[in-house]
XYZ file of C-alpha atoms in Angstrom:
490
model
C 26.256 131.826 110.903
C 26.783 130.408 107.394
C 26.128 126.798 106.379
C 29.747 125.741 106.868
C 29.905 127.301 110.363
C 26.617 125.653 111.278
C 27.947 122.247 110.176
C 31.164 122.771 112.113
C 29.202 123.781 115.221
C 26.974 120.681 114.973
C 30.041 118.450 114.599
C 31.634 119.917 117.722
C 28.422 119.422 119.684
C 28.514 115.709 118.827
C 32.090 115.348 120.046
C 31.971 113.973 123.577
C 34.778 113.223 125.980
C 34.388 109.582 124.970
C 35.139 110.497 121.357
C 38.193 112.475 122.456
C 39.565 109.580 124.478
C 38.820 107.141 121.673
C 40.200 109.158 118.787
C 42.884 111.331 120.424
C 46.228 111.032 118.637
C 48.057 110.720 121.934
C 46.150 107.549 122.740
C 44.763 108.891 126.019
C 42.151 106.165 126.116
C 44.849 103.496 126.082
C 46.807 105.339 128.773
C 43.669 105.506 130.947
C 42.978 101.795 130.552
C 46.557 100.979 131.466
C 46.377 103.150 134.583
C 43.139 101.499 135.649
C 44.729 98.057 135.318
C 47.691 99.235 137.353
C 45.315 100.431 140.073
C 43.770 96.963 140.378
C 40.458 97.677 138.623
C 41.152 94.794 136.253
C 39.526 92.608 138.906
C 36.189 94.245 138.101
C 33.661 91.880 136.573
C 33.634 91.806 132.769
C 30.312 91.408 130.968
C 28.900 90.983 127.527
C 26.749 94.152 127.375
C 24.373 92.403 124.979
C 23.780 89.601 127.526
C 24.493 91.243 130.892
C 22.642 88.678 133.025
C 24.433 85.553 131.852
C 25.281 83.420 134.912
C 28.852 83.801 136.128
C 30.892 81.569 138.397
C 31.406 82.770 141.970
C 34.938 83.463 143.151
C 34.897 80.383 145.388
C 32.519 77.568 146.305
C 29.269 79.126 147.585
C 26.925 77.904 150.308
C 23.993 79.882 148.894
C 22.919 80.372 145.288
C 20.121 82.858 145.843
C 18.737 85.248 148.473
C 15.279 86.200 149.752
C 15.453 89.337 151.883
C 12.473 90.225 154.097
C 12.760 93.865 155.157
C 10.334 95.269 157.725
C 10.249 98.951 156.751
C 9.782 101.229 159.733
C 11.708 99.034 162.192
C 9.716 96.628 164.384
C 10.576 96.614 168.062
C 13.093 93.912 168.892
C 11.944 94.264 172.502
C 8.469 93.036 171.575
C 9.671 90.241 169.292
C 13.114 88.771 169.944
C 14.846 90.391 172.933
C 13.876 89.114 176.390
C 15.010 91.724 178.928
C 13.727 90.895 182.441
C 15.757 93.739 183.967
C 14.078 96.234 181.649
C 10.682 94.851 182.690
C 11.662 95.276 186.348
C 12.615 98.911 185.734
C 9.585 99.699 183.537
C 7.971 103.011 184.458
C 11.082 104.507 186.055
C 12.837 107.548 184.608
C 15.594 106.708 182.171
C 19.060 107.293 183.703
C 20.864 110.354 182.363
C 23.791 108.237 181.181
C 21.557 106.906 178.388
C 20.366 110.388 177.377
C 23.399 112.691 177.510
C 24.938 113.292 174.101
C 22.373 111.084 172.350
C 20.166 112.061 169.423
C 16.580 110.862 169.208
C 14.045 111.337 166.478
C 11.202 112.362 168.836
C 12.045 111.711 172.507
C 12.446 114.894 174.543
C 13.304 115.473 178.173
C 13.438 112.433 180.444
C 11.420 109.461 179.147
C 10.380 106.457 181.185
C 11.863 103.006 180.670
C 9.439 100.585 179.049
C 9.545 96.823 179.514
C 8.392 94.389 176.854
C 4.650 94.792 176.366
C 4.189 91.089 175.457
C 5.252 88.004 177.432
C 8.326 86.024 176.372
C 9.092 82.319 176.555
C 11.773 79.942 175.313
C 10.918 78.107 172.100
C 12.225 75.113 170.179
C 14.991 72.728 171.119
C 17.430 75.638 170.877
C 15.576 77.515 173.627
C 15.473 80.819 171.744
C 13.533 83.567 173.508
C 10.480 84.792 171.590
C 7.433 86.843 172.442
C 3.934 85.444 172.050
C 3.429 87.617 168.926
C 4.988 84.991 166.620
C 3.350 81.611 167.343
C 3.883 80.258 163.805
C 7.478 81.461 163.596
C 8.077 79.669 166.897
C 7.586 76.378 165.041
C 10.575 77.046 162.760
C 12.815 78.903 165.213
C 15.295 76.009 165.254
C 16.098 76.714 161.586
C 17.217 80.272 162.366
C 20.356 82.148 163.416
C 19.671 85.371 165.317
C 22.154 88.238 165.199
C 21.290 90.124 168.390
C 24.073 92.703 168.196
C 23.385 94.713 165.044
C 24.422 98.383 165.042
C 23.998 101.260 162.630
C 24.991 104.919 162.603
C 21.669 106.043 161.072
C 18.583 106.838 163.156
C 16.187 108.066 160.459
C 14.309 105.712 158.161
C 15.428 106.690 154.661
C 19.193 106.884 155.416
C 18.928 103.718 157.516
C 17.200 101.817 154.717
C 19.731 103.064 152.182
C 22.613 101.949 154.397
C 21.084 98.516 154.941
C 20.427 97.938 151.245
C 23.163 99.872 149.430
C 25.942 100.088 152.026
C 25.750 103.890 152.025
C 23.284 106.292 153.621
C 23.422 108.606 150.591
C 21.531 108.328 147.322
C 23.203 107.046 144.172
C 24.690 103.752 145.370
C 23.925 100.259 144.108
C 21.633 97.974 146.105
C 22.492 94.460 147.287
C 20.379 92.806 144.612
C 22.003 94.896 141.900
C 25.473 93.957 143.103
C 24.552 90.262 143.089
C 23.202 90.502 139.540
C 26.384 92.295 138.491
C 28.616 89.721 140.169
C 26.760 86.463 139.517
C 24.214 87.128 136.767
C 20.937 85.222 136.708
C 20.006 81.574 136.265
C 16.937 82.481 134.164
C 17.395 84.762 131.153
C 13.623 85.218 130.767
C 13.159 86.797 134.193
C 14.950 89.659 135.947
C 17.826 88.668 138.175
C 16.504 90.971 140.926
C 12.784 91.194 141.729
C 11.122 93.467 144.317
C 7.751 92.826 146.001
C 6.091 95.424 148.242
C 3.320 95.078 150.823
C 1.833 97.274 153.525
C 0.348 99.860 151.173
C 3.483 101.963 150.634
C 7.036 101.756 149.392
C 9.864 102.219 151.940
C 10.736 105.741 153.088
C 13.847 105.761 150.893
C 11.689 104.984 147.852
C 12.862 102.970 144.911
C 16.477 103.964 145.567
C 16.747 100.965 147.902
C 16.489 98.682 144.868
C 18.253 100.959 142.395
C 21.415 100.107 140.506
C 23.210 103.360 141.373
C 26.400 103.606 139.327
C 26.045 100.037 137.999
C 24.417 99.560 134.567
C 20.661 100.015 134.880
C 19.936 96.437 133.786
C 20.895 95.359 137.330
C 18.298 97.455 139.142
C 15.415 95.700 140.871
C 12.231 95.124 138.895
C 9.178 95.807 141.035
C 6.442 93.248 140.472
C 2.871 93.384 141.694
C 0.825 90.660 143.348
C -2.346 91.722 141.528
C -2.975 92.569 137.869
C -0.068 92.470 135.457
C 3.069 91.527 137.441
C 4.879 94.416 135.734
C 3.162 97.541 134.434
C 2.663 97.617 130.642
C 3.564 93.936 130.332
C 0.314 93.195 128.504
C -0.116 94.396 124.917
C -2.212 97.559 124.492
C -5.588 97.311 122.798
C -5.133 96.739 119.067
C -1.536 95.533 119.417
C -0.884 91.802 119.049
C 2.358 89.984 119.852
C 3.764 89.956 116.266
C 3.195 93.706 115.977
C 4.825 94.313 119.346
C 7.814 92.246 118.250
C 8.131 94.399 115.104
C 7.979 97.567 117.225
C 10.672 96.276 119.580
C 12.809 95.229 116.620
C 12.599 98.737 115.175
C 13.496 100.303 118.538
C 16.450 97.959 118.907
C 17.666 98.874 115.406
C 17.649 102.555 116.382
C 19.446 101.788 119.651
C 22.065 99.697 117.821
C 22.707 102.545 115.392
C 23.049 104.931 118.338
C 25.520 102.592 120.017
C 27.617 102.322 116.870
C 27.706 106.120 116.657
C 28.423 107.008 120.279
C 29.724 103.761 121.828
C 27.756 104.144 125.072
C 27.421 100.624 126.599
C 24.225 101.748 128.343
C 22.594 101.753 124.903
C 23.355 98.044 124.487
C 21.957 97.520 127.983
C 18.744 99.183 126.836
C 18.507 96.715 123.954
C 18.918 93.827 126.405
C 16.178 95.295 128.610
C 13.722 95.473 125.705
C 14.485 91.858 124.857
C 13.976 90.898 128.509
C 10.602 92.686 128.497
C 9.520 90.665 125.464
C 10.553 87.393 127.124
C 8.806 88.383 130.364
C 5.435 88.631 128.608
C 5.229 84.859 128.754
C 7.494 83.884 131.650
C 6.636 86.506 134.294
C 2.898 85.950 134.096
C 3.418 82.246 134.757
C 5.861 82.861 137.623
C 3.499 85.333 139.304
C 0.337 83.239 138.956
C -0.688 82.362 142.510
C -3.794 80.538 141.288
C -1.482 77.755 140.079
C -0.649 76.877 143.682
C -2.566 74.005 145.333
C -4.979 74.703 148.176
C -2.669 73.289 150.850
C -0.045 75.926 149.958
C -2.600 78.735 150.331
C -3.531 77.336 153.751
C 0.126 77.009 154.729
C 0.919 80.649 153.950
C -2.495 82.208 154.555
C -2.557 83.706 151.052
C -5.388 85.545 149.327
C -4.751 85.582 145.556
C -5.642 88.864 143.892
C -4.749 91.030 146.896
C -1.549 92.742 147.920
C -0.166 91.050 151.022
C 3.056 89.927 152.614
C 1.782 86.326 152.536
C 1.186 86.484 148.783
C 4.651 87.945 148.302
C 6.272 85.126 150.294
C 4.730 82.546 147.944
C 5.796 84.618 144.930
C 9.331 84.781 146.334
C 9.451 80.987 146.499
C 8.064 80.689 142.956
C 10.685 83.137 141.679
C 13.739 81.566 143.322
C 12.757 78.089 142.143
C 12.718 79.566 138.615
C 16.248 80.892 138.939
C 15.794 84.492 140.115
C 18.956 85.345 142.038
C 17.688 87.948 144.538
C 14.107 88.555 145.698
C 13.490 91.525 147.973
C 10.292 91.828 150.031
C 9.505 95.162 151.675
C 6.681 95.267 154.223
C 5.769 98.805 155.274
C 4.029 99.897 158.491
C 6.362 99.011 161.380
C 7.087 102.517 162.689
C 5.636 102.026 166.188
C 5.910 105.503 167.715
C 2.545 105.369 169.463
C 1.354 108.550 167.713
C -1.773 106.772 166.441
C -3.632 103.500 166.869
C -1.831 102.035 163.846
C 1.516 102.989 165.421
C 0.695 101.662 168.874
C 2.728 98.726 170.152
C -0.397 97.749 172.084
C -2.630 97.918 168.975
C -1.370 98.274 165.384
C 1.801 96.355 166.143
C -0.271 93.245 166.918
C -1.884 93.398 163.476
C 1.490 93.738 161.751
C 2.842 90.698 163.596
C -0.183 88.655 162.541
C 0.288 89.716 158.923
C 3.839 88.268 158.710
C 4.017 85.488 161.303
C 2.363 82.631 159.415
C 3.802 83.561 156.033
C 7.471 83.850 156.990
C 7.265 80.571 158.927
C 5.598 78.927 155.927
C 8.316 80.260 153.617
C 11.048 78.459 155.566
C 8.975 75.271 155.760
C 8.090 75.346 152.065
C 11.652 76.006 150.939
C 12.920 73.152 153.094
C 10.298 70.711 151.797
C 11.300 71.523 148.227
C 15.022 71.109 148.910
C 15.636 74.833 148.335
C 16.450 76.075 151.838
C 19.869 74.426 151.804
C 21.135 76.836 149.136
C 18.652 79.708 149.536
C 19.572 82.334 152.119
C 16.577 83.976 153.827
C 17.377 87.208 155.690
C 15.013 89.180 157.954
C 16.205 92.791 158.252
C 15.155 96.212 159.434
C 16.889 99.596 159.319
C 17.416 99.941 163.110
C 15.776 99.008 166.411
C 13.536 100.689 168.970
C 14.425 102.392 172.253
C 14.049 100.720 175.651
C 12.246 103.926 176.688
C 8.652 104.853 175.958
C 8.371 107.626 173.419
C 7.267 110.962 174.879
C 6.939 113.114 171.780
C 7.420 116.753 172.755
C 8.105 115.611 176.305
C 4.486 114.457 176.759
C 3.104 110.954 177.299
C 1.623 109.542 174.081
C -1.963 108.351 173.725
C -0.707 104.948 172.629
C 2.393 102.982 173.645
C 5.364 103.501 171.351
C 9.136 103.476 171.097
C 11.497 105.843 169.260
C 14.201 104.926 166.696
C 17.249 103.226 168.156
C 20.461 102.622 166.136
C 22.667 101.238 168.929
C 21.305 97.686 169.227
C 18.805 95.664 167.209
C 18.146 92.119 166.040
C 17.856 90.391 162.664
C 17.751 86.729 161.682
C 19.011 84.499 158.876
C 18.135 80.972 157.778
C 19.259 78.423 155.180
C 22.100 79.000 152.720
C 25.017 77.966 154.925
C 24.187 79.526 158.326
C 23.831 77.646 161.589
C 20.444 76.492 162.842
C 19.040 77.343 166.258
C 21.892 79.736 167.030
C 22.276 83.207 168.540
C 25.174 85.561 168.006
C 25.956 88.642 170.085
C 23.907 90.347 172.755
C 22.985 93.732 174.182
C 22.991 95.022 177.768
C 20.230 94.143 180.295
C 17.926 96.898 179.027
C 18.743 96.489 175.315
C 20.392 99.888 174.885
C 23.972 99.082 173.824
C 25.632 96.036 172.258
C 27.869 94.326 174.801
C 29.094 91.275 172.877
C 30.147 90.723 169.242
C 28.936 93.964 167.632
C 27.926 93.627 163.973
C 27.968 96.590 161.604
C 25.846 96.630 158.446
C 28.981 96.232 156.331
C 29.838 93.056 158.305
C 26.419 91.663 157.419
C 27.042 92.474 153.749
C 30.482 90.844 153.798
C 28.917 87.714 155.305
C 26.156 87.572 152.671
C 28.793 87.872 149.951
C 30.886 85.125 151.539
C 27.903 82.751 151.607
C 27.356 83.480 147.898
C 30.976 82.654 147.093
C 32.139 86.258 146.768
C 35.045 88.044 148.421
C 33.583 91.442 149.293
C 36.965 93.072 148.683
C 37.093 91.769 145.107
C 33.582 92.507 143.831
C 34.211 96.080 142.690
C 33.069 98.650 140.152
C 35.329 101.576 139.159
C 33.392 104.832 139.685
C 34.485 108.401 140.456
C 38.108 107.373 140.846
C 37.367 104.697 143.438
C 36.886 100.933 143.272
C 33.360 100.949 144.697
C 32.204 98.027 146.903
C 28.964 97.265 148.710
C 30.940 97.169 151.959
C 32.495 100.613 151.371
C 35.949 101.739 152.436
C 35.820 100.921 156.156
C 37.021 97.509 157.370
C 34.373 94.782 157.128
C 34.508 91.209 158.376
C 32.772 87.940 157.648
C 30.873 86.724 160.749
C 32.414 83.270 160.697
C 30.805 82.136 163.961
C 27.368 81.932 162.342
C 28.494 79.814 159.389
C 27.419 76.176 159.432
């Protein structure tokens, strides 16, 4: 290959489809844009790629401005927390009827399991008379602030797909999470902090990994930023040894110059996004450390939540969530791992490890609602308690044998979540399941219905917040019909 051929080959390698569409004499790029407009994609949100998190107006008047989502990874048993089923208790120990087993898939149950009543006693709490078990004595004090949805359903019975569906609207990898969609649709109220922050407790990330806070097909600037409750809030936020702030600023300036030159050459908007992310990282050196400093909280707040600064805990993360939303962060996601109560070990036993998990969240989530209300934030902050599915009304018998500890298998057909603040009713219950908690019998709620309702409370029509990708106007709620649960709105 001579020099001329080598130059020609290099030029062809640099020609991408984007160049062809941009420079083609037939104006194919213009034709494509026109066809997209004709297909309705012109309703997609437009952004300044250099400032992708600028706040944007909602589509209509919102009830909530921000969201704190508390996800219990592993799926706590609704039958030991929120669902009082006296008939199930009466039948406890009897063989499960075949009608509940035929044609059903279970993760671990085999043969004929025994029905299992609630292990802990229930009572009615608050002026609203909501049924709660004795595992949540602190939460009982704020139960009148809460709306329970007792008729949730999902079509996923394994953890990772269930978590993906709950957080991205699709059980498959590659889709954008709720927090990413909100950042894309509404931006952030603080340009020195991420619009979407993730906090993890329980010693592990969720089974679906970081995909549950990924941006999927949306620009990567909208993905969740995982912060830590000990050490630097974000890895590599502090300057390395021998590097001071002015030098770091010069380094970032040089990187941004290279990225800008690359953008001018290839026109990839993701390059401009990268520049914005570097600038955000520089701003976060000062702002994030302040926002994540639990030692700045007074002693009465530590007593209210039960926090221990310097350690990873759900309680610490609840205080951090409040500190972040009051500084303008749009979506804060808390994941607490360790709720997979199969009974295969002491930690997984409903009669043992489950008690410890309840203790670890009870005081903190009650304190979060109290603290937000005292600060005037609960009115326009939506707090959502979610899980990926429920637990069976039968005792798990892995391999057809009785387990050493008491446990329940995965159950997608009926489970319970709750919501508070941000435009939902107080002291209210919606939907119900049958007398043993197996199937939903009243007002079934699909995950996409929950998403449509969250969007509505934020002032967004779920049908109109779209992103063109792979020939389809992608939405968090997907292609199946979704409805706003109007009965729970205040």
